[in-house]
Amino acid sequence: MLNVMEVYHMFTGIVETIGIIQDITFLTNNIQFVISPKIPFHDVIIGDSIAVNGACLTVTQLTDNTFFVTAVPETLRVTNLNQLTQNSIVNLERSLKLNARLGGHYVQGHVDGTAEIIDLNIDDSAWSVTFNFSPALAKYIVNKGYITIDGMSITIIDVTSDTFTVTFIPHTQQATIVHQYRLGSKVNIEVDIISKYVEKLLGVKTI
């Protein structure tokens, strides 16, 4: 009998640690990454899912302090993973066990697209950051709603037809890749899946 706790993969948007890209191999249409987590993942096995900057990837090989994952063409098309180079840092989160606490929100690791930083303000060490995004995603992004940015579960504090603004607290800046964000940085975003389910139930075409 299959153990649902072993085969059901989801994430919370609570980054566990950052990882360093140790090596990149360009395969036919794919890219293989070798990643070293800052905090070792001792319980990871081949076949596990790990969110890398919010993109759900499958572990294909392991060493004592690294794991291997491969990004396929669709993943490379909709994410920022094709911009990574050796020594780049990435956000990492292992898939959630069903008996664990859900600290963020329901995250699939299915990136919907990228957004670009167009404004960044520092106020008492908190960063207020505004992103420009594809208008096709506007209906899924609401004020005070959740969004996943490079694998981080974040609450939206303002939204327009093609921009949204969030705040990154000092802890998030220190524990994730946020400290390297600059104007023009491109991030992976995943909208709240609940909005898509509601849209589907109402009979409206989804993205």
PDB file of N, CA and C in Angstrom, residues 66-147:
ATOM      1  N   THR A  66      25.825  17.582  -1.350  1.00  0.00           N
ATOM      2  CA  THR A  66      25.156  18.188  -2.498  1.00  0.00           C
ATOM      3  C   THR A  66      24.016  17.297  -2.990  1.00  0.00           C
ATOM      4  N   PHE A  67      23.121  17.902  -3.755  1.00  0.00           N
ATOM      5  CA  PHE A  67      22.120  17.127  -4.472  1.00  0.00           C
ATOM      6  C   PHE A  67      22.032  17.641  -5.905  1.00  0.00           C
ATOM      7  N   PHE A  68      21.572  16.775  -6.807  1.00  0.00           N
ATOM      8  CA  PHE A  68      21.475  17.095  -8.222  1.00  0.00           C
ATOM      9  C   PHE A  68      19.997  17.209  -8.599  1.00  0.00           C
ATOM     10  N   VAL A  69      19.662  18.213  -9.400  1.00  0.00           N
ATOM     11  CA  VAL A  69      18.323  18.349  -9.962  1.00  0.00           C
ATOM     12  C   VAL A  69      18.453  18.798 -11.415  1.00  0.00           C
ATOM     13  N   THR A  70      17.420  18.539 -12.197  1.00  0.00           N
ATOM     14  CA  THR A  70      17.438  18.929 -13.601  1.00  0.00           C
ATOM     15  C   THR A  70      16.197  19.747 -13.925  1.00  0.00           C
ATOM     16  N   ALA A  71      16.399  20.889 -14.554  1.00  0.00           N
ATOM     17  CA  ALA A  71      15.295  21.738 -15.008  1.00  0.00           C
ATOM     18  C   ALA A  71      15.029  21.471 -16.483  1.00  0.00           C
ATOM     19  N   VAL A  72      13.785  21.132 -16.799  1.00  0.00           N
ATOM     20  CA  VAL A  72      13.387  20.805 -18.170  1.00  0.00           C
ATOM     21  C   VAL A  72      12.976  22.080 -18.906  1.00  0.00           C
ATOM     22  N   PRO A  73      12.773  22.009 -20.237  1.00  0.00           N
ATOM     23  CA  PRO A  73      12.491  23.220 -21.012  1.00  0.00           C
ATOM     24  C   PRO A  73      11.342  24.073 -20.489  1.00  0.00           C
ATOM     25  N   GLU A  74      10.213  23.470 -20.079  1.00  0.00           N
ATOM     26  CA  GLU A  74       9.085  24.265 -19.595  1.00  0.00           C
ATOM     27  C   GLU A  74       9.454  25.024 -18.331  1.00  0.00           C
ATOM     28  N   THR A  75      10.186  24.365 -17.431  1.00  0.00           N
ATOM     29  CA  THR A  75      10.633  25.032 -16.210  1.00  0.00           C
ATOM     30  C   THR A  75      11.553  26.196 -16.539  1.00  0.00           C
ATOM     31  N   LEU A  76      12.473  25.988 -17.467  1.00  0.00           N
ATOM     32  CA  LEU A  76      13.400  27.047 -17.848  1.00  0.00           C
ATOM     33  C   LEU A  76      12.677  28.200 -18.530  1.00  0.00           C
ATOM     34  N   ARG A  77      11.592  27.890 -19.217  1.00  0.00           N
ATOM     35  CA  ARG A  77      10.840  28.929 -19.942  1.00  0.00           C
ATOM     36  C   ARG A  77      10.119  29.874 -18.991  1.00  0.00           C
ATOM     37  N   VAL A  78       9.558  29.354 -17.901  1.00  0.00           N
ATOM     38  CA  VAL A  78       8.694  30.178 -17.048  1.00  0.00           C
ATOM     39  C   VAL A  78       9.380  30.655 -15.774  1.00  0.00           C
ATOM     40  N   THR A  79      10.624  30.247 -15.520  1.00  0.00           N
ATOM     41  CA  THR A  79      11.289  30.615 -14.277  1.00  0.00           C
ATOM     42  C   THR A  79      12.563  31.417 -14.543  1.00  0.00           C
ATOM     43  N   ASN A  80      13.231  31.781 -13.443  1.00  0.00           N
ATOM     44  CA  ASN A  80      14.515  32.475 -13.557  1.00  0.00           C
ATOM     45  C   ASN A  80      15.700  31.531 -13.436  1.00  0.00           C
ATOM     46  N   LEU A  81      15.447  30.222 -13.449  1.00  0.00           N
ATOM     47  CA  LEU A  81      16.528  29.265 -13.241  1.00  0.00           C
ATOM     48  C   LEU A  81      17.574  29.313 -14.350  1.00  0.00           C
ATOM     49  N   ASN A  82      17.166  29.726 -15.547  1.00  0.00           N
ATOM     50  CA  ASN A  82      18.141  29.787 -16.645  1.00  0.00           C
ATOM     51  C   ASN A  82      19.116  30.949 -16.481  1.00  0.00           C
ATOM     52  N   GLN A  83      18.888  31.795 -15.465  1.00  0.00           N
ATOM     53  CA  GLN A  83      19.807  32.905 -15.200  1.00  0.00           C
ATOM     54  C   GLN A  83      20.862  32.543 -14.151  1.00  0.00           C
ATOM     55  N   LEU A  84      20.723  31.371 -13.557  1.00  0.00           N
ATOM     56  CA  LEU A  84      21.661  30.966 -12.513  1.00  0.00           C
ATOM     57  C   LEU A  84      23.028  30.632 -13.104  1.00  0.00           C
ATOM     58  N   THR A  85      24.047  30.950 -12.328  1.00  0.00           N
ATOM     59  CA  THR A  85      25.414  30.615 -12.709  1.00  0.00           C
ATOM     60  C   THR A  85      26.085  29.922 -11.530  1.00  0.00           C
ATOM     61  N   GLN A  86      27.272  29.413 -11.756  1.00  0.00           N
ATOM     62  CA  GLN A  86      28.011  28.792 -10.659  1.00  0.00           C
ATOM     63  C   GLN A  86      28.220  29.819  -9.546  1.00  0.00           C
ATOM     64  N   ASN A  87      27.980  29.401  -8.314  1.00  0.00           N
ATOM     65  CA  ASN A  87      28.068  30.222  -7.102  1.00  0.00           C
ATOM     66  C   ASN A  87      26.849  31.101  -6.858  1.00  0.00           C
ATOM     67  N   SER A  88      25.842  31.043  -7.736  1.00  0.00           N
ATOM     68  CA  SER A  88      24.578  31.711  -7.431  1.00  0.00           C
ATOM     69  C   SER A  88      23.983  31.091  -6.182  1.00  0.00           C
ATOM     70  N   ILE A  89      23.196  31.881  -5.426  1.00  0.00           N
ATOM     71  CA  ILE A  89      22.501  31.322  -4.274  1.00  0.00           C
ATOM     72  C   ILE A  89      21.013  31.220  -4.586  1.00  0.00           C
ATOM     73  N   VAL A  90      20.371  30.216  -4.014  1.00  0.00           N
ATOM     74  CA  VAL A  90      18.957  29.946  -4.273  1.00  0.00           C
ATOM     75  C   VAL A  90      18.250  29.622  -2.965  1.00  0.00           C
ATOM     76  N   ASN A  91      16.947  29.879  -2.923  1.00  0.00           N
ATOM     77  CA  ASN A  91      16.118  29.466  -1.800  1.00  0.00           C
ATOM     78  C   ASN A  91      15.773  27.992  -1.925  1.00  0.00           C
ATOM     79  N   LEU A  92      15.779  27.277  -0.794  1.00  0.00           N
ATOM     80  CA  LEU A  92      15.480  25.846  -0.804  1.00  0.00           C
ATOM     81  C   LEU A  92      14.418  25.504   0.231  1.00  0.00           C
ATOM     82  N   GLU A  93      13.517  24.613  -0.148  1.00  0.00           N
ATOM     83  CA  GLU A  93      12.550  24.043   0.796  1.00  0.00           C
ATOM     84  C   GLU A  93      12.240  22.615   0.382  1.00  0.00           C
ATOM     85  N   ARG A  94      12.360  21.688   1.321  1.00  0.00           N
ATOM     86  CA  ARG A  94      11.970  20.312   1.050  1.00  0.00           C
ATOM     87  C   ARG A  94      10.447  20.201   1.052  1.00  0.00           C
ATOM     88  N   SER A  95       9.923  19.209   0.340  1.00  0.00           N
ATOM     89  CA  SER A  95       8.479  19.020   0.325  1.00  0.00           C
ATOM     90  C   SER A  95       7.988  18.700   1.728  1.00  0.00           C
ATOM     91  N   LEU A  96       6.759  19.102   2.002  1.00  0.00           N
ATOM     92  CA  LEU A  96       6.195  19.032   3.342  1.00  0.00           C
ATOM     93  C   LEU A  96       5.653  17.642   3.643  1.00  0.00           C
ATOM     94  N   LYS A  97       5.916  17.154   4.866  1.00  0.00           N
ATOM     95  CA  LYS A  97       5.261  15.942   5.347  1.00  0.00           C
ATOM     96  C   LYS A  97       3.868  16.324   5.846  1.00  0.00           C
ATOM     97  N   LEU A  98       2.893  15.463   5.621  1.00  0.00           N
ATOM     98  CA  LEU A  98       1.513  15.808   5.945  1.00  0.00           C
ATOM     99  C   LEU A  98       1.258  15.958   7.440  1.00  0.00           C
ATOM    100  N   ASN A  99       2.168  15.477   8.277  1.00  0.00           N
ATOM    101  CA  ASN A  99       1.985  15.640   9.714  1.00  0.00           C
ATOM    102  C   ASN A  99       2.752  16.837  10.257  1.00  0.00           C
ATOM    103  N   ALA A 100       3.291  17.676   9.345  1.00  0.00           N
ATOM    104  CA  ALA A 100       4.064  18.837   9.762  1.00  0.00           C
ATOM    105  C   ALA A 100       3.177  20.077   9.824  1.00  0.00           C
ATOM    106  N   ARG A 101       3.658  21.092  10.535  1.00  0.00           N
ATOM    107  CA  ARG A 101       2.924  22.342  10.664  1.00  0.00           C
ATOM    108  C   ARG A 101       3.012  23.136   9.369  1.00  0.00           C
ATOM    109  N   LEU A 102       1.883  23.681   8.926  1.00  0.00           N
ATOM    110  CA  LEU A 102       1.838  24.505   7.719  1.00  0.00           C
ATOM    111  C   LEU A 102       2.074  25.952   8.123  1.00  0.00           C
ATOM    112  N   GLY A 103       3.290  26.439   7.901  1.00  0.00           N
ATOM    113  CA  GLY A 103       3.641  27.765   8.386  1.00  0.00           C
ATOM    114  C   GLY A 103       3.343  28.896   7.423  1.00  0.00           C
ATOM    115  N   GLY A 104       3.289  28.620   6.143  1.00  0.00           N
ATOM    116  CA  GLY A 104       3.044  29.674   5.166  1.00  0.00           C
ATOM    117  C   GLY A 104       1.671  29.522   4.552  1.00  0.00           C
ATOM    118  N   HIS A 105       1.615  29.102   3.278  1.00  0.00           N
ATOM    119  CA  HIS A 105       0.340  28.781   2.643  1.00  0.00           C
ATOM    120  C   HIS A 105       0.574  27.627   1.684  1.00  0.00           C
ATOM    121  N   TYR A 106      -0.495  27.123   1.097  1.00  0.00           N
ATOM    122  CA  TYR A 106      -0.413  25.967   0.204  1.00  0.00           C
ATOM    123  C   TYR A 106       0.346  26.362  -1.064  1.00  0.00           C
ATOM    124  N   VAL A 107       1.522  25.788  -1.262  1.00  0.00           N
ATOM    125  CA  VAL A 107       2.375  26.094  -2.411  1.00  0.00           C
ATOM    126  C   VAL A 107       2.673  24.806  -3.173  1.00  0.00           C
ATOM    127  N   GLN A 108       2.482  24.828  -4.480  1.00  0.00           N
ATOM    128  CA  GLN A 108       2.710  23.635  -5.299  1.00  0.00           C
ATOM    129  C   GLN A 108       4.138  23.517  -5.826  1.00  0.00           C
ATOM    130  N   GLY A 109       4.813  24.640  -5.950  1.00  0.00           N
ATOM    131  CA  GLY A 109       6.111  24.627  -6.609  1.00  0.00           C
ATOM    132  C   GLY A 109       5.972  24.670  -8.114  1.00  0.00           C
ATOM    133  N   HIS A 110       4.788  25.090  -8.586  1.00  0.00           N
ATOM    134  CA  HIS A 110       4.521  25.237 -10.024  1.00  0.00           C
ATOM    135  C   HIS A 110       4.525  26.725 -10.351  1.00  0.00           C
ATOM    136  N   VAL A 111       5.665  27.223 -10.780  1.00  0.00           N
ATOM    137  CA  VAL A 111       5.837  28.652 -11.027  1.00  0.00           C
ATOM    138  C   VAL A 111       4.965  29.101 -12.193  1.00  0.00           C
ATOM    139  N   ASP A 112       4.258  30.222 -11.997  1.00  0.00           N
ATOM    140  CA  ASP A 112       3.385  30.755 -13.044  1.00  0.00           C
ATOM    141  C   ASP A 112       4.104  31.708 -13.983  1.00  0.00           C
ATOM    142  N   GLY A 113       5.217  32.246 -13.568  1.00  0.00           N
ATOM    143  CA  GLY A 113       5.959  33.183 -14.400  1.00  0.00           C
ATOM    144  C   GLY A 113       6.958  33.961 -13.561  1.00  0.00           C
ATOM    145  N   THR A 114       7.539  34.985 -14.165  1.00  0.00           N
ATOM    146  CA  THR A 114       8.497  35.820 -13.448  1.00  0.00           C
ATOM    147  C   THR A 114       7.946  37.229 -13.299  1.00  0.00           C
ATOM    148  N   ALA A 115       8.489  37.943 -12.315  1.00  0.00           N
ATOM    149  CA  ALA A 115       8.166  39.349 -12.099  1.00  0.00           C
ATOM    150  C   ALA A 115       9.479  40.098 -11.932  1.00  0.00           C
ATOM    151  N   GLU A 116       9.455  41.389 -12.229  1.00  0.00           N
ATOM    152  CA  GLU A 116      10.678  42.191 -12.174  1.00  0.00           C
ATOM    153  C   GLU A 116      10.560  43.284 -11.120  1.00  0.00           C
ATOM    154  N   ILE A 117      11.616  43.470 -10.341  1.00  0.00           N
ATOM    155  CA  ILE A 117      11.617  44.526  -9.336  1.00  0.00           C
ATOM    156  C   ILE A 117      11.748  45.885 -10.018  1.00  0.00           C
ATOM    157  N   ILE A 118      10.758  46.760  -9.768  1.00  0.00           N
ATOM    158  CA  ILE A 118      10.784  48.095 -10.376  1.00  0.00           C
ATOM    159  C   ILE A 118      10.920  49.203  -9.334  1.00  0.00           C
ATOM    160  N   ASP A 119      10.802  48.856  -8.054  1.00  0.00           N
ATOM    161  CA  ASP A 119      10.989  49.842  -6.997  1.00  0.00           C
ATOM    162  C   ASP A 119      11.387  49.127  -5.715  1.00  0.00           C
ATOM    163  N   LEU A 120      12.317  49.733  -4.979  1.00  0.00           N
ATOM    164  CA  LEU A 120      12.797  49.130  -3.744  1.00  0.00           C
ATOM    165  C   LEU A 120      13.083  50.243  -2.741  1.00  0.00           C
ATOM    166  N   ASN A 121      12.375  50.216  -1.609  1.00  0.00           N
ATOM    167  CA  ASN A 121      12.552  51.227  -0.575  1.00  0.00           C
ATOM    168  C   ASN A 121      12.857  50.560   0.757  1.00  0.00           C
ATOM    169  N   ILE A 122      13.805  51.128   1.499  1.00  0.00           N
ATOM    170  CA  ILE A 122      14.177  50.612   2.811  1.00  0.00           C
ATOM    171  C   ILE A 122      13.650  51.566   3.872  1.00  0.00           C
ATOM    172  N   ASP A 123      12.818  51.028   4.772  1.00  0.00           N
ATOM    173  CA  ASP A 123      12.215  51.828   5.831  1.00  0.00           C
ATOM    174  C   ASP A 123      12.418  51.112   7.164  1.00  0.00           C
ATOM    175  N   ASP A 124      13.321  51.657   8.018  1.00  0.00           N
ATOM    176  CA  ASP A 124      13.624  51.025   9.310  1.00  0.00           C
ATOM    177  C   ASP A 124      14.016  49.563   9.145  1.00  0.00           C
ATOM    178  N   SER A 125      14.845  49.298   8.160  1.00  0.00           N
ATOM    179  CA  SER A 125      15.418  47.985   7.842  1.00  0.00           C
ATOM    180  C   SER A 125      14.450  47.034   7.143  1.00  0.00           C
ATOM    181  N   ALA A 126      13.165  47.383   7.059  1.00  0.00           N
ATOM    182  CA  ALA A 126      12.220  46.578   6.271  1.00  0.00           C
ATOM    183  C   ALA A 126      12.265  47.058   4.823  1.00  0.00           C
ATOM    184  N   TRP A 127      12.219  46.117   3.907  1.00  0.00           N
ATOM    185  CA  TRP A 127      12.265  46.455   2.495  1.00  0.00           C
ATOM    186  C   TRP A 127      10.859  46.423   1.905  1.00  0.00           C
ATOM    187  N   SER A 128      10.444  47.535   1.309  1.00  0.00           N
ATOM    188  CA  SER A 128       9.202  47.575   0.546  1.00  0.00           C
ATOM    189  C   SER A 128       9.582  47.455  -0.926  1.00  0.00           C
ATOM    190  N   VAL A 129       9.110  46.380  -1.559  1.00  0.00           N
ATOM    191  CA  VAL A 129       9.544  46.076  -2.925  1.00  0.00           C
ATOM    192  C   VAL A 129       8.328  45.956  -3.841  1.00  0.00           C
ATOM    193  N   THR A 130       8.404  46.636  -4.972  1.00  0.00           N
ATOM    194  CA  THR A 130       7.328  46.587  -5.955  1.00  0.00           C
ATOM    195  C   THR A 130       7.787  45.829  -7.188  1.00  0.00           C
ATOM    196  N   PHE A 131       6.931  44.923  -7.646  1.00  0.00           N
ATOM    197  CA  PHE A 131       7.231  44.071  -8.799  1.00  0.00           C
ATOM    198  C   PHE A 131       6.263  44.358  -9.931  1.00  0.00           C
ATOM    199  N   ASN A 132       6.770  44.288 -11.143  1.00  0.00           N
ATOM    200  CA  ASN A 132       5.932  44.338 -12.338  1.00  0.00           C
ATOM    201  C   ASN A 132       5.702  42.912 -12.813  1.00  0.00           C
ATOM    202  N   PHE A 133       4.459  42.580 -13.186  1.00  0.00           N
ATOM    203  CA  PHE A 133       4.164  41.202 -13.588  1.00  0.00           C
ATOM    204  C   PHE A 133       3.252  41.192 -14.805  1.00  0.00           C
ATOM    205  N   SER A 134       3.084  40.027 -15.389  1.00  0.00           N
ATOM    206  CA  SER A 134       2.239  39.879 -16.565  1.00  0.00           C
ATOM    207  C   SER A 134       0.780  40.154 -16.219  1.00  0.00           C
ATOM    208  N   PRO A 135       0.089  41.018 -16.977  1.00  0.00           N
ATOM    209  CA  PRO A 135      -1.328  41.296 -16.718  1.00  0.00           C
ATOM    210  C   PRO A 135      -2.203  40.044 -16.742  1.00  0.00           C
ATOM    211  N   ALA A 136      -1.724  38.975 -17.390  1.00  0.00           N
ATOM    212  CA  ALA A 136      -2.504  37.733 -17.447  1.00  0.00           C
ATOM    213  C   ALA A 136      -2.702  37.127 -16.066  1.00  0.00           C
ATOM    214  N   LEU A 137      -1.842  37.493 -15.114  1.00  0.00           N
ATOM    215  CA  LEU A 137      -1.942  36.947 -13.753  1.00  0.00           C
ATOM    216  C   LEU A 137      -2.698  37.870 -12.808  1.00  0.00           C
ATOM    217  N   ALA A 138      -3.121  39.028 -13.288  1.00  0.00           N
ATOM    218  CA  ALA A 138      -3.692  40.056 -12.415  1.00  0.00           C
ATOM    219  C   ALA A 138      -4.906  39.561 -11.632  1.00  0.00           C
ATOM    220  N   LYS A 139      -5.740  38.739 -12.248  1.00  0.00           N
ATOM    221  CA  LYS A 139      -6.964  38.300 -11.580  1.00  0.00           C
ATOM    222  C   LYS A 139      -6.702  37.377 -10.399  1.00  0.00           C
ATOM    223  N   TYR A 140      -5.482  36.840 -10.311  1.00  0.00           N
ATOM    224  CA  TYR A 140      -5.153  35.923  -9.224  1.00  0.00           C
ATOM    225  C   TYR A 140      -4.403  36.617  -8.080  1.00  0.00           C
ATOM    226  N   ILE A 141      -4.096  37.885  -8.245  1.00  0.00           N
ATOM    227  CA  ILE A 141      -3.278  38.609  -7.272  1.00  0.00           C
ATOM    228  C   ILE A 141      -4.128  39.688  -6.619  1.00  0.00           C
ATOM    229  N   VAL A 142      -4.338  39.567  -5.298  1.00  0.00           N
ATOM    230  CA  VAL A 142      -5.240  40.471  -4.598  1.00  0.00           C
ATOM    231  C   VAL A 142      -4.556  41.065  -3.371  1.00  0.00           C
ATOM    232  N   ASN A 143      -5.018  42.244  -2.987  1.00  0.00           N
ATOM    233  CA  ASN A 143      -4.481  42.911  -1.807  1.00  0.00           C
ATOM    234  C   ASN A 143      -4.712  42.057  -0.560  1.00  0.00           C
ATOM    235  N   LYS A 144      -3.678  41.905   0.258  1.00  0.00           N
ATOM    236  CA  LYS A 144      -3.674  41.091   1.473  1.00  0.00           C
ATOM    237  C   LYS A 144      -3.738  39.592   1.189  1.00  0.00           C
ATOM    238  N   GLY A 145      -3.613  39.220  -0.072  1.00  0.00           N
ATOM    239  CA  GLY A 145      -3.574  37.802  -0.421  1.00  0.00           C
ATOM    240  C   GLY A 145      -2.144  37.280  -0.423  1.00  0.00           C
ATOM    241  N   TYR A 146      -2.015  35.972  -0.608  1.00  0.00           N
ATOM    242  CA  TYR A 146      -0.697  35.343  -0.639  1.00  0.00           C
ATOM    243  C   TYR A 146      -0.135  35.321  -2.054  1.00  0.00           C
ATOM    244  N   ILE A 147       1.197  35.389  -2.114  1.00  0.00           N
ATOM    245  CA  ILE A 147       1.907  35.106  -3.354  1.00  0.00           C
ATOM    246  C   ILE A 147       3.232  34.458  -2.969  1.00  0.00           C
TER     247      ILE A 147
END
